[in-house]
C-alpha cells in the first residue's frame, strides 16, 4: 500500500505504509508506519489532480500536462500533452481507461495501455471543474464554470443531458452503488436520486467544501476550508459526527477498504497526511492510524493498492445497455423545465490520435507518451512561434 500526494511545490510524494504487527489482537489500537519511498518532480507547475490504478499513478498540473508514473518499476513513464489549460480532474475506470478534464473545457478519454487519446470532447463552455464515473462505467457526470451539470453516455460516446444549475459547481460525485449523486456549490451539497434526477435534499457545511468522499451508500465525509471533517447522512441530511483532523484547511480526502480496515485519508495545507480508521458506528469519530509530515503545501491525494487486477477492467462496449436510456427518459418527462435538452444524437467526434511519441531512442508508432525533455522543447518552440506572430 502506498500513499501518493501532490503539492504546490511541483512534487509527487510516495509513502509506503507498513501495518504494525498487532500483538494484542485488538485492531482498534493498531498503528501503521509510513515510510518515505519516492519523490517525483516531473511537472513545471503545481500539481492539481492525481489518479491511481493497479499499475500507474497519473498527475495533472497547472503546466497543462498529465504525467504517468509506473508504480511497479518506480520510474517516469512519460507525459500526455493534449489539453490547453490546467488539468482539473483525473479518473481511472479499471486498468484500461483514464478520463481527464481541464480548464480548456475538454474531457478526454485515454487508452491506459497504449496511452492514446481515444476521444476528445468539448464538454463545457467554460472550465471542466470536476467529473465522476458511474460504478457501471456507462455514465459520467461533469460540472463546469458554465453553470451546467452534464450527463455523458459513455457507451455511445455522446452527451446525454444538460441541466442548468444556478451557480458554478466545483464537485460532483456518484455514490458507491450509483443510486444517487451529489453536486457541491460552495458550502452546500445537493443530493440527487438517479431515478428522478431531482434534488432530494441539501446538506450545508460551515465553510466552503474542498473534498467529499462516500463512506457508504448513505454516509458522506465532508472536508473544507477548515480543520474539521464531518460525516453526514445523505438520507436524513444530519451531521453524524465531526472531528478535528488538522491544524489548517483540508485540501483533499480519500477513502478505501482493506481487510479489517475502512480507512479515510486527509491531506492538509499544514503539510500533514493522516490516515484514520473508521468505526462501524459512523457517529463515533475515527481513530488515527498514522500521520506523515511532508513540509509541503499539499493539493491532491491518492492511494496505490498493489493488487493484481481491478474488478472493472475497462469501460463497457456499445453492445451493453446503459442505465442512461431508461433513467434519463424518466428525467426528461419529470424535469422538462430543468433539463435543457437531450443533445443531438450525433456521436462525439473521434480526436486525432494524440501525438504521443516515445521517450526511447527507437522509432515508435506514436502510441507512447512524450518525454519530459521533448515536451519542454515543444513548449519553447510554441512560445517562439507565438512571439513571431505578435
Tab-separated table of C-alpha atoms in Angstrom:
chain	number	residue	atom	x	y	z
A	1	UNK	CA	0.000	0.000	0.000
A	2	UNK	CA	1.335	3.439	-0.892
A	3	UNK	CA	0.136	6.965	-0.191
A	4	UNK	CA	0.692	9.418	-3.043
A	5	UNK	CA	0.216	13.177	-2.698
A	6	UNK	CA	0.833	16.188	-4.930
A	7	UNK	CA	1.664	19.718	-3.822
A	8	UNK	CA	2.153	23.353	-4.861
A	9	UNK	CA	5.905	22.707	-4.883
A	10	UNK	CA	5.514	20.608	-8.102
A	11	UNK	CA	6.435	17.303	-6.416
A	12	UNK	CA	4.598	13.974	-6.125
A	13	UNK	CA	5.364	12.216	-2.819
A	14	UNK	CA	5.120	8.473	-2.281
A	15	UNK	CA	4.962	6.870	1.191
A	16	UNK	CA	4.877	3.112	1.700
A	17	UNK	CA	2.512	2.138	4.530
A	18	UNK	CA	3.515	-0.737	6.817
A	19	UNK	CA	0.873	-2.053	9.237
A	20	UNK	CA	2.496	-2.789	12.606
A	21	UNK	CA	2.186	-6.345	13.986
A	22	UNK	CA	-0.952	-6.382	16.105
A	23	UNK	CA	0.392	-8.118	19.221
A	24	UNK	CA	-2.755	-7.801	21.324
A	25	UNK	CA	-5.115	-8.768	18.506
A	26	UNK	CA	-7.001	-5.516	19.085
A	27	UNK	CA	-7.404	-3.848	15.698
A	28	UNK	CA	-8.789	-0.769	17.419
A	29	UNK	CA	-5.343	0.113	18.816
A	30	UNK	CA	-3.284	-0.900	15.782
A	31	UNK	CA	-0.888	1.698	14.337
A	32	UNK	CA	0.573	1.904	10.834
A	33	UNK	CA	4.007	3.235	9.881
A	34	UNK	CA	4.554	5.453	6.814
A	35	UNK	CA	7.996	5.274	5.184
A	36	UNK	CA	9.163	7.755	2.528
A	37	UNK	CA	9.502	5.807	-0.735
A	38	UNK	CA	9.934	8.281	-3.611
A	39	UNK	CA	9.545	11.858	-4.822
A	40	UNK	CA	8.757	12.539	-8.460
A	41	UNK	CA	9.478	16.016	-9.835
A	42	UNK	CA	8.177	15.909	-13.427
A	43	UNK	CA	5.918	18.980	-13.598
A	44	UNK	CA	6.883	22.620	-14.077
A	45	UNK	CA	3.924	23.972	-12.067
A	46	UNK	CA	1.848	22.942	-9.036
A	47	UNK	CA	0.013	19.611	-9.086
A	48	UNK	CA	-3.770	19.845	-9.300
A	49	UNK	CA	-5.056	16.258	-9.647
A	50	UNK	CA	-3.959	12.664	-9.090
A	51	UNK	CA	-5.456	9.270	-10.031
A	52	UNK	CA	-4.279	5.716	-9.382
A	53	UNK	CA	-4.915	2.294	-10.922
A	54	UNK	CA	-3.225	-1.038	-10.206
A	55	UNK	CA	-0.071	-0.092	-12.147
A	56	UNK	CA	0.219	3.675	-12.617
A	57	UNK	CA	-0.159	6.980	-10.807
A	58	UNK	CA	-1.094	9.875	-13.095
A	59	UNK	CA	-0.780	13.516	-12.075
A	60	UNK	CA	-2.287	16.645	-13.609
A	61	UNK	CA	-0.831	20.099	-13.226
A	62	UNK	CA	-1.152	23.789	-13.963
A	63	UNK	CA	1.551	23.175	-16.579
A	64	UNK	CA	-1.271	21.649	-18.733
A	65	UNK	CA	0.282	18.163	-18.863
A	66	UNK	CA	-0.545	14.754	-17.411
A	67	UNK	CA	2.462	12.765	-16.174
A	68	UNK	CA	2.495	8.995	-15.794
A	69	UNK	CA	4.491	7.252	-13.062
A	70	UNK	CA	4.989	3.479	-13.107
A	71	UNK	CA	4.475	2.266	-9.533
A	72	UNK	CA	5.865	-1.227	-10.206
A	73	UNK	CA	9.155	-0.015	-11.721
A	74	UNK	CA	9.214	3.314	-9.831
A	75	UNK	CA	10.088	5.248	-12.999
A	76	UNK	CA	8.646	8.085	-15.072
A	77	UNK	CA	6.540	6.680	-17.913
A	78	UNK	CA	6.175	9.921	-19.921
A	79	UNK	CA	3.600	12.686	-20.372
A	80	UNK	CA	0.271	13.215	-22.144
A	81	UNK	CA	0.045	16.599	-23.884
A	82	UNK	CA	-3.413	17.209	-25.290
A	83	UNK	CA	-5.044	19.807	-23.024
A	84	UNK	CA	-4.539	23.579	-23.206
A	85	UNK	CA	-5.260	24.571	-19.626
A	86	UNK	CA	-4.799	23.414	-16.040
A	87	UNK	CA	-5.730	19.746	-15.573
A	88	UNK	CA	-8.597	19.863	-13.067
A	89	UNK	CA	-9.641	16.209	-12.730
A	90	UNK	CA	-8.338	12.707	-13.490
A	91	UNK	CA	-10.313	9.475	-13.064
A	92	UNK	CA	-9.353	5.906	-13.922
A	93	UNK	CA	-12.005	3.347	-14.779
A	94	UNK	CA	-10.371	-0.038	-14.209
A	95	UNK	CA	-6.968	-0.546	-15.779
A	96	UNK	CA	-7.885	0.271	-19.345
A	97	UNK	CA	-9.264	3.808	-19.376
A	98	UNK	CA	-8.353	7.214	-17.961
A	99	UNK	CA	-10.652	10.236	-18.232
A	100	UNK	CA	-9.244	13.752	-17.859
A	101	UNK	CA	-10.874	17.182	-17.589
A	102	UNK	CA	-9.244	20.600	-17.851
A	103	UNK	CA	-9.732	24.360	-17.961
A	104	UNK	CA	-9.861	24.199	-21.784
A	105	UNK	CA	-13.389	22.739	-21.434
A	106	UNK	CA	-12.307	19.351	-22.814
A	107	UNK	CA	-12.914	15.890	-21.423
A	108	UNK	CA	-10.522	13.322	-22.891
A	109	UNK	CA	-10.804	9.537	-22.801
A	110	UNK	CA	-7.418	7.787	-22.855
A	111	UNK	CA	-6.410	4.191	-23.511
A	112	UNK	CA	-4.377	3.462	-20.378
A	113	UNK	CA	-2.441	0.627	-22.044
A	114	UNK	CA	-1.267	2.338	-25.242
A	115	UNK	CA	-1.729	5.863	-23.824
A	116	UNK	CA	-3.627	7.077	-26.890
A	117	UNK	CA	-6.338	9.732	-26.778
A	118	UNK	CA	-9.464	7.843	-27.862
A	119	UNK	CA	-11.938	10.722	-27.592
A	120	UNK	CA	-11.668	14.467	-27.119
A	121	UNK	CA	-14.981	16.033	-26.122
A	122	UNK	CA	-15.747	19.755	-25.915
A	123	UNK	CA	-17.653	19.229	-22.688
A	124	UNK	CA	-18.218	22.709	-21.211
A	125	UNK	CA	-18.196	26.277	-22.496
A	126	UNK	CA	-16.011	27.238	-19.547
A	127	UNK	CA	-13.644	25.100	-17.478
A	128	UNK	CA	-14.372	21.489	-16.580
A	129	UNK	CA	-14.150	21.639	-12.789
A	130	UNK	CA	-14.913	18.015	-11.839
A	131	UNK	CA	-16.099	14.703	-13.258
A	132	UNK	CA	-17.244	11.384	-11.837
A	133	UNK	CA	-17.756	7.981	-13.496
A	134	UNK	CA	-20.771	5.832	-12.578
A	135	UNK	CA	-19.788	2.482	-10.957
A	136	UNK	CA	-21.141	0.698	-14.064
A	137	UNK	CA	-18.791	2.649	-16.319
A	138	UNK	CA	-21.731	3.531	-18.585
A	139	UNK	CA	-22.395	7.070	-17.362
A	140	UNK	CA	-20.327	10.048	-16.302
A	141	UNK	CA	-21.245	13.389	-14.784
A	142	UNK	CA	-19.302	16.614	-15.180
A	143	UNK	CA	-19.637	20.160	-13.842
A	144	UNK	CA	-18.041	23.320	-15.191
A	145	UNK	CA	-17.876	27.090	-14.996
A	146	UNK	CA	-20.797	27.398	-17.457
A	147	UNK	CA	-23.254	26.651	-14.602
A	148	UNK	CA	-24.237	23.264	-16.041
A	149	UNK	CA	-24.299	19.676	-14.838
A	150	UNK	CA	-23.816	17.360	-17.815
A	151	UNK	CA	-24.566	13.661	-18.166
A	152	UNK	CA	-22.421	11.635	-20.575
A	153	UNK	CA	-23.397	8.336	-22.150
A	154	UNK	CA	-20.044	6.558	-22.225
A	155	UNK	CA	-21.456	3.513	-24.048
A	156	UNK	CA	-22.402	5.540	-27.123
A	157	UNK	CA	-19.749	8.199	-26.608
A	158	UNK	CA	-22.073	11.198	-26.584
A	159	UNK	CA	-23.650	13.822	-24.373
A	160	UNK	CA	-26.988	12.688	-22.948
A	161	UNK	CA	-28.358	15.636	-20.965
A	162	UNK	CA	-27.536	19.143	-19.835
A	163	UNK	CA	-29.033	20.530	-16.652
A	164	UNK	CA	-28.776	24.222	-15.781
A	165	UNK	CA	-27.775	24.878	-12.189
A	166	UNK	CA	-27.911	28.324	-10.589
A	167	UNK	CA	-24.205	28.600	-9.721
A	168	UNK	CA	-20.904	27.062	-10.729
A	169	UNK	CA	-20.472	23.694	-9.032
A	170	UNK	CA	-16.954	22.511	-8.233
A	171	UNK	CA	-17.524	18.866	-7.205
A	172	UNK	CA	-19.792	16.079	-8.479
A	173	UNK	CA	-19.629	12.532	-7.106
A	174	UNK	CA	-21.540	9.246	-7.560
A	175	UNK	CA	-22.390	7.124	-4.517
A	176	UNK	CA	-20.741	3.653	-4.351
A	177	UNK	CA	-23.772	1.838	-5.829
A	178	UNK	CA	-24.569	4.699	-8.208
A	179	UNK	CA	-28.136	5.154	-6.950
A	180	UNK	CA	-27.523	8.783	-6.004
A	181	UNK	CA	-25.049	11.558	-6.715
A	182	UNK	CA	-24.075	14.816	-5.073
A	183	UNK	CA	-23.285	18.245	-6.523
A	184	UNK	CA	-21.258	20.723	-4.439
A	185	UNK	CA	-21.634	24.502	-4.775
A	186	UNK	CA	-19.545	26.499	-2.277
A	187	UNK	CA	-20.624	25.139	1.148
A	188	UNK	CA	-23.814	23.384	0.003
A	189	UNK	CA	-24.266	19.775	-1.153
A	190	UNK	CA	-27.319	18.921	-3.258
A	191	UNK	CA	-28.196	15.215	-3.074
A	192	UNK	CA	-29.817	13.820	-6.244
A	193	UNK	CA	-31.565	10.494	-6.826
A	194	UNK	CA	-30.623	8.827	-10.126
A	195	UNK	CA	-34.122	7.544	-10.869
A	196	UNK	CA	-35.662	11.045	-10.716
A	197	UNK	CA	-32.544	13.220	-11.297
A	198	UNK	CA	-34.065	15.706	-8.866
A	199	UNK	CA	-32.672	17.117	-5.618
A	200	UNK	CA	-33.945	15.085	-2.684
A	201	UNK	CA	-32.174	17.181	-0.055
A	202	UNK	CA	-29.430	19.703	0.680
A	203	UNK	CA	-26.605	19.477	3.231
A	204	UNK	CA	-24.977	22.704	4.432
A	205	UNK	CA	-21.390	22.751	5.697
A	206	UNK	CA	-19.991	25.623	7.763
A	207	UNK	CA	-17.194	26.548	5.311
A	208	UNK	CA	-16.556	26.145	1.573
A	209	UNK	CA	-16.170	22.457	0.728
A	210	UNK	CA	-12.892	21.272	-0.807
A	211	UNK	CA	-13.376	17.499	-0.828
A	212	UNK	CA	-16.002	14.799	-0.268
A	213	UNK	CA	-15.841	11.014	-0.186
A	214	UNK	CA	-18.624	8.464	0.252
A	215	UNK	CA	-18.058	6.084	3.184
A	216	UNK	CA	-21.175	4.059	2.291
A	217	UNK	CA	-24.225	4.481	0.065
A	218	UNK	CA	-25.709	6.938	2.549
A	219	UNK	CA	-22.777	8.346	4.581
A	220	UNK	CA	-20.651	11.156	3.143
A	221	UNK	CA	-17.411	12.544	4.608
A	222	UNK	CA	-17.038	16.295	4.007
A	223	UNK	CA	-13.950	18.499	4.382
A	224	UNK	CA	-13.369	22.132	3.535
A	225	UNK	CA	-11.601	25.376	4.333
A	226	UNK	CA	-11.292	24.425	7.996
A	227	UNK	CA	-9.585	21.886	10.253
A	228	UNK	CA	-12.680	19.725	10.769
A	229	UNK	CA	-14.059	16.665	8.928
A	230	UNK	CA	-17.789	15.942	9.202
A	231	UNK	CA	-19.758	12.777	8.431
A	232	UNK	CA	-23.252	13.423	7.046
A	233	UNK	CA	-26.182	11.079	6.477
A	234	UNK	CA	-27.440	11.710	2.916
A	235	UNK	CA	-30.901	10.351	3.743
A	236	UNK	CA	-31.662	12.255	6.953
A	237	UNK	CA	-29.307	15.161	5.925
A	238	UNK	CA	-27.978	15.274	9.508
A	239	UNK	CA	-24.386	15.510	10.759
A	240	UNK	CA	-23.462	12.180	12.384
A	241	UNK	CA	-20.158	13.356	13.863
A	242	UNK	CA	-17.276	15.777	13.408
A	243	UNK	CA	-13.637	15.700	14.467
A	244	UNK	CA	-10.608	17.968	14.233
A	245	UNK	CA	-8.244	16.387	11.711
A	246	UNK	CA	-5.627	19.101	11.062
A	247	UNK	CA	-4.282	22.484	12.132
A	248	UNK	CA	-5.098	24.089	8.787
A	249	UNK	CA	-7.652	23.718	5.973
A	250	UNK	CA	-8.097	20.265	4.430
A	251	UNK	CA	-7.337	20.132	0.702
A	252	UNK	CA	-8.216	16.544	-0.243
A	253	UNK	CA	-9.647	13.354	1.173
A	254	UNK	CA	-9.834	9.721	0.060
A	255	UNK	CA	-11.381	6.537	1.478
A	256	UNK	CA	-10.739	2.847	0.803
A	257	UNK	CA	-11.239	-0.572	2.344
A	258	UNK	CA	-8.730	-3.334	3.038
A	259	UNK	CA	-9.352	-6.455	5.160
A	260	UNK	CA	-10.418	-5.430	8.685
A	261	UNK	CA	-9.945	-1.718	7.953
A	262	UNK	CA	-12.089	1.017	6.450
A	263	UNK	CA	-9.755	3.988	6.105
A	264	UNK	CA	-10.101	7.713	5.407
A	265	UNK	CA	-7.028	9.724	4.427
A	266	UNK	CA	-6.838	13.500	4.742
A	267	UNK	CA	-4.266	15.937	3.319
A	268	UNK	CA	-3.963	19.490	4.558
A	269	UNK	CA	-2.241	22.790	3.863
A	270	UNK	CA	-0.441	22.186	7.168
A	271	UNK	CA	1.729	19.642	5.287
A	272	UNK	CA	0.379	16.567	7.073
A	273	UNK	CA	-1.208	13.474	5.538
A	274	UNK	CA	-3.209	11.484	8.079
A	275	UNK	CA	-4.827	8.045	7.918
A	276	UNK	CA	-7.917	7.399	10.026
A	277	UNK	CA	-9.564	4.087	10.903
A	278	UNK	CA	-13.351	4.333	10.691
A	279	UNK	CA	-15.555	2.825	13.377
A	280	UNK	CA	-18.538	0.673	12.467
A	281	UNK	CA	-20.819	3.303	14.011
A	282	UNK	CA	-20.224	6.471	11.950
A	283	UNK	CA	-21.489	8.581	14.850
A	284	UNK	CA	-18.197	7.786	16.564
A	285	UNK	CA	-15.152	9.753	15.305
A	286	UNK	CA	-12.397	7.638	13.693
A	287	UNK	CA	-9.065	6.834	15.351
A	288	UNK	CA	-5.689	7.945	13.955
A	289	UNK	CA	-3.689	5.125	12.319
A	290	UNK	CA	-0.676	7.191	11.270
A	291	UNK	CA	0.481	10.583	10.059
A	292	UNK	CA	3.327	11.926	7.973
A	293	UNK	CA	4.681	15.452	7.663
A	294	UNK	CA	5.727	16.467	4.147
A	295	UNK	CA	6.699	20.128	4.771
A	296	UNK	CA	4.816	20.957	1.548
A	297	UNK	CA	1.521	22.651	0.715
A	298	UNK	CA	-0.491	19.598	-0.305
A	299	UNK	CA	-3.121	19.799	-3.042
A	300	UNK	CA	-4.222	16.272	-4.031
A	301	UNK	CA	-4.159	12.734	-2.737
A	302	UNK	CA	-4.452	9.088	-3.780
A	303	UNK	CA	-3.726	5.534	-2.615
A	304	UNK	CA	-1.999	2.834	-4.623
A	305	UNK	CA	-3.004	-0.667	-3.554
A	306	UNK	CA	-0.688	-3.316	-5.001
A	307	UNK	CA	-3.427	-5.509	-6.390
A	308	UNK	CA	-3.119	-7.888	-9.329
A	309	UNK	CA	-6.139	-6.509	-11.152
A	310	UNK	CA	-9.178	-4.303	-10.686
A	311	UNK	CA	-12.656	-5.807	-10.872
A	312	UNK	CA	-13.585	-3.308	-13.594
A	313	UNK	CA	-11.118	-3.746	-16.429
A	314	UNK	CA	-12.482	-1.245	-18.939
A	315	UNK	CA	-15.407	0.903	-19.973
A	316	UNK	CA	-18.344	-1.144	-21.342
A	317	UNK	CA	-18.812	-1.575	-25.073
A	318	UNK	CA	-21.737	-0.145	-27.041
A	319	UNK	CA	-23.324	-3.602	-27.120
A	320	UNK	CA	-24.142	-3.340	-23.412
A	321	UNK	CA	-27.253	-1.456	-22.425
A	322	UNK	CA	-26.821	1.740	-20.470
A	323	UNK	CA	-28.813	2.970	-17.458
A	324	UNK	CA	-28.892	6.363	-19.158
A	325	UNK	CA	-31.601	5.304	-21.590
A	326	UNK	CA	-34.178	4.171	-19.018
A	327	UNK	CA	-33.438	6.581	-16.198
A	328	UNK	CA	-32.915	9.684	-18.281
A	329	UNK	CA	-36.115	9.149	-20.272
A	330	UNK	CA	-37.922	9.432	-16.930
A	331	UNK	CA	-35.936	12.579	-16.175
A	332	UNK	CA	-36.920	14.204	-19.457
A	333	UNK	CA	-40.628	13.837	-18.656
A	334	UNK	CA	-40.290	14.669	-14.992
A	335	UNK	CA	-37.979	17.677	-15.150
A	336	UNK	CA	-38.608	19.264	-18.524
A	337	UNK	CA	-38.030	22.717	-17.013
A	338	UNK	CA	-34.622	21.891	-15.556
A	339	UNK	CA	-33.107	19.669	-18.195
A	340	UNK	CA	-32.200	21.904	-21.082
A	341	UNK	CA	-32.321	19.324	-23.850
A	342	UNK	CA	-31.185	15.933	-24.994
A	343	UNK	CA	-28.157	16.625	-27.124
A	344	UNK	CA	-28.361	15.972	-30.850
A	345	UNK	CA	-27.804	12.271	-31.345
A	346	UNK	CA	-24.503	12.685	-33.053
A	347	UNK	CA	-21.518	10.777	-31.787
A	348	UNK	CA	-18.722	12.720	-30.188
A	349	UNK	CA	-16.135	13.088	-32.936
A	350	UNK	CA	-13.011	10.993	-32.556
A	351	UNK	CA	-9.982	13.077	-31.783
A	352	UNK	CA	-6.976	12.647	-33.990
A	353	UNK	CA	-4.581	10.210	-32.389
A	354	UNK	CA	-2.610	12.299	-29.933
A	355	UNK	CA	0.951	12.861	-30.988
A	356	UNK	CA	2.463	10.745	-28.256
A	357	UNK	CA	5.981	9.941	-29.377
A	358	UNK	CA	8.086	7.765	-27.136
A	359	UNK	CA	10.901	8.664	-24.841
A	360	UNK	CA	13.214	5.890	-26.067
A	361	UNK	CA	15.664	6.236	-28.950
A	362	UNK	CA	13.857	3.603	-31.015
A	363	UNK	CA	11.296	4.757	-33.574
A	364	UNK	CA	7.754	4.273	-32.266
A	365	UNK	CA	4.278	4.041	-33.711
A	366	UNK	CA	3.178	7.200	-31.967
A	367	UNK	CA	1.394	5.388	-29.166
A	368	UNK	CA	3.691	6.069	-26.214
A	369	UNK	CA	3.867	9.207	-24.065
A	370	UNK	CA	6.254	12.022	-24.835
A	371	UNK	CA	9.358	12.505	-22.739
A	372	UNK	CA	9.670	15.482	-20.409
A	373	UNK	CA	12.684	16.859	-22.349
A	374	UNK	CA	10.867	16.676	-25.696
A	375	UNK	CA	7.706	18.230	-24.247
A	376	UNK	CA	9.669	21.196	-22.897
A	377	UNK	CA	11.334	21.697	-26.321
A	378	UNK	CA	7.926	21.678	-27.995
A	379	UNK	CA	6.625	24.235	-25.482
A	380	UNK	CA	9.618	26.532	-26.127
A	381	UNK	CA	9.121	26.321	-29.902
A	382	UNK	CA	5.428	27.125	-29.471
A	383	UNK	CA	6.245	30.220	-27.401
A	384	UNK	CA	8.766	31.421	-30.011
A	385	UNK	CA	6.188	30.956	-32.769
A	386	UNK	CA	3.619	32.964	-30.828
A	387	UNK	CA	6.133	35.804	-30.277
A	388	UNK	CA	6.888	35.941	-34.014
A	389	UNK	CA	3.172	36.249	-34.803
A	390	UNK	CA	2.861	39.159	-32.379
